[in-house]
mmCIF file with all atom_site columns, C-alpha atoms in Angstrom:
data_model
loop_
_atom_site.group_PDB
_atom_site.id
_atom_site.type_symbol
_atom_site.label_atom_id
_atom_site.label_alt_id
_atom_site.label_comp_id
_atom_site.label_asym_id
_atom_site.label_entity_id
_atom_site.label_seq_id
_atom_site.pdbx_PDB_ins_code
_atom_site.Cartn_x
_atom_site.Cartn_y
_atom_site.Cartn_z
_atom_site.occupancy
_atom_site.B_iso_or_equiv
_atom_site.pdbx_formal_charge
_atom_site.auth_seq_id
_atom_site.auth_comp_id
_atom_site.auth_asym_id
_atom_site.auth_atom_id
_atom_site.pdbx_PDB_model_num
ATOM 1  C CA . MET A 1 1  ? 0.000   0.000   0.000  1.00 0.00 ? 1  MET A CA 1
ATOM 2  C CA . THR A 1 2  ? 1.223   3.468   -0.761 1.00 0.00 ? 2  THR A CA 1
ATOM 3  C CA . THR A 1 3  ? 0.861   6.317   1.717  1.00 0.00 ? 3  THR A CA 1
ATOM 4  C CA . GLY A 1 4  ? -1.909  7.752   -0.429 1.00 0.00 ? 4  GLY A CA 1
ATOM 5  C CA . GLU A 1 5  ? -3.832  4.487   -0.341 1.00 0.00 ? 5  GLU A CA 1
ATOM 6  C CA . LYS A 1 6  ? -3.475  4.271   3.447  1.00 0.00 ? 6  LYS A CA 1
ATOM 7  C CA . LEU A 1 7  ? -4.803  7.810   3.835  1.00 0.00 ? 7  LEU A CA 1
ATOM 8  C CA . PHE A 1 8  ? -7.689  7.009   1.497  1.00 0.00 ? 8  PHE A CA 1
ATOM 9  C CA . VAL A 1 9  ? -8.639  3.959   3.576  1.00 0.00 ? 9  VAL A CA 1
ATOM 10 C CA . GLN A 1 10 ? -8.291  5.910   6.837  1.00 0.00 ? 10 GLN A CA 1
ATOM 11 C CA . GLU A 1 11 ? -10.564 8.614   5.468  1.00 0.00 ? 11 GLU A CA 1
ATOM 12 C CA . LYS A 1 12 ? -13.158 6.036   4.408  1.00 0.00 ? 12 LYS A CA 1
ATOM 13 C CA . LEU A 1 13 ? -13.077 4.412   7.850  1.00 0.00 ? 13 LEU A CA 1
ATOM 14 C CA . TYR A 1 14 ? -13.336 7.819   9.525  1.00 0.00 ? 14 TYR A CA 1
ATOM 15 C CA . LEU A 1 15 ? -16.392 8.715   7.466  1.00 0.00 ? 15 LEU A CA 1
ATOM 16 C CA . LEU A 1 16 ? -17.910 5.302   8.062  1.00 0.00 ? 16 LEU A CA 1
ATOM 17 C CA . GLU A 1 17 ? -17.487 5.619   11.830 1.00 0.00 ? 17 GLU A CA 1
ATOM 18 C CA . HIS A 1 18 ? -18.779 9.153   12.041 1.00 0.00 ? 18 HIS A CA 1
ATOM 19 C CA . HIS A 1 19 ? -21.664 9.085   9.577  1.00 0.00 ? 19 HIS A CA 1
ATOM 20 C CA . LEU A 1 20 ? -23.014 5.592   10.261 1.00 0.00 ? 20 LEU A CA 1
ATOM 21 C CA . LYS A 1 21 ? -23.647 4.120   13.650 1.00 0.00 ? 21 LYS A CA 1
ATOM 22 C CA . ILE A 1 22 ? -22.307 0.711   12.749 1.00 0.00 ? 22 ILE A CA 1
ATOM 23 C CA . GLY A 1 23 ? -23.770 -1.134  15.723 1.00 0.00 ? 23 GLY A CA 1
ATOM 24 C CA . GLU A 1 24 ? -27.244 0.236   14.985 1.00 0.00 ? 24 GLU A CA 1
ATOM 25 C CA . CYS A 1 25 ? -27.163 -0.077  11.205 1.00 0.00 ? 25 CYS A CA 1
ATOM 26 C CA . TYR A 1 26 ? -25.745 -3.571  10.927 1.00 0.00 ? 26 TYR A CA 1
ATOM 27 C CA . ARG A 1 27 ? -27.117 -6.556  12.790 1.00 0.00 ? 27 ARG A CA 1
ATOM 28 C CA . SER A 1 28 ? -24.428 -8.943  11.632 1.00 0.00 ? 28 SER A CA 1
ATOM 29 C CA . LYS A 1 29 ? -20.801 -8.857  10.629 1.00 0.00 ? 29 LYS A CA 1
ATOM 30 C CA . LYS A 1 30 ? -21.765 -10.252 7.235  1.00 0.00 ? 30 LYS A CA 1
ATOM 31 C CA . ASP A 1 31 ? -23.887 -7.165  6.500  1.00 0.00 ? 31 ASP A CA 1
ATOM 32 C CA . LEU A 1 32 ? -21.024 -4.929  7.567  1.00 0.00 ? 32 LEU A CA 1
ATOM 33 C CA . THR A 1 33 ? -18.510 -6.822  5.437  1.00 0.00 ? 33 THR A CA 1
ATOM 34 C CA . THR A 1 34 ? -20.791 -6.602  2.409  1.00 0.00 ? 34 THR A CA 1
ATOM 35 C CA . HIS A 1 35 ? -21.192 -2.887  2.982  1.00 0.00 ? 35 HIS A CA 1
ATOM 36 C CA . LEU A 1 36 ? -17.446 -2.354  3.334  1.00 0.00 ? 36 LEU A CA 1
ATOM 37 C CA . ASN A 1 37 ? -16.807 -4.281  0.117  1.00 0.00 ? 37 ASN A CA 1
ATOM 38 C CA . LEU A 1 38 ? -19.289 -2.089  -1.761 1.00 0.00 ? 38 LEU A CA 1
ATOM 39 C CA . TRP A 1 39 ? -17.916 1.026   -0.049 1.00 0.00 ? 39 TRP A CA 1
ATOM 40 C CA . PHE A 1 40 ? -14.367 0.324   -1.211 1.00 0.00 ? 40 PHE A CA 1
ATOM 41 C CA . TYR A 1 41 ? -15.164 -0.853  -4.727 1.00 0.00 ? 41 TYR A CA 1
ATOM 42 C CA . PHE A 1 42 ? -17.592 1.878   -5.788 1.00 0.00 ? 42 PHE A CA 1
#
């Protein structure tokens, strides 16, 4: 991973944590994983 890629991922995780209440929005880890996959690929 380049530094730019790491920053990109950190920014995505920051936004995910602050704009979605993960524990409330996702009832299972599978749902969260699916969401993360979509989040990173699109």
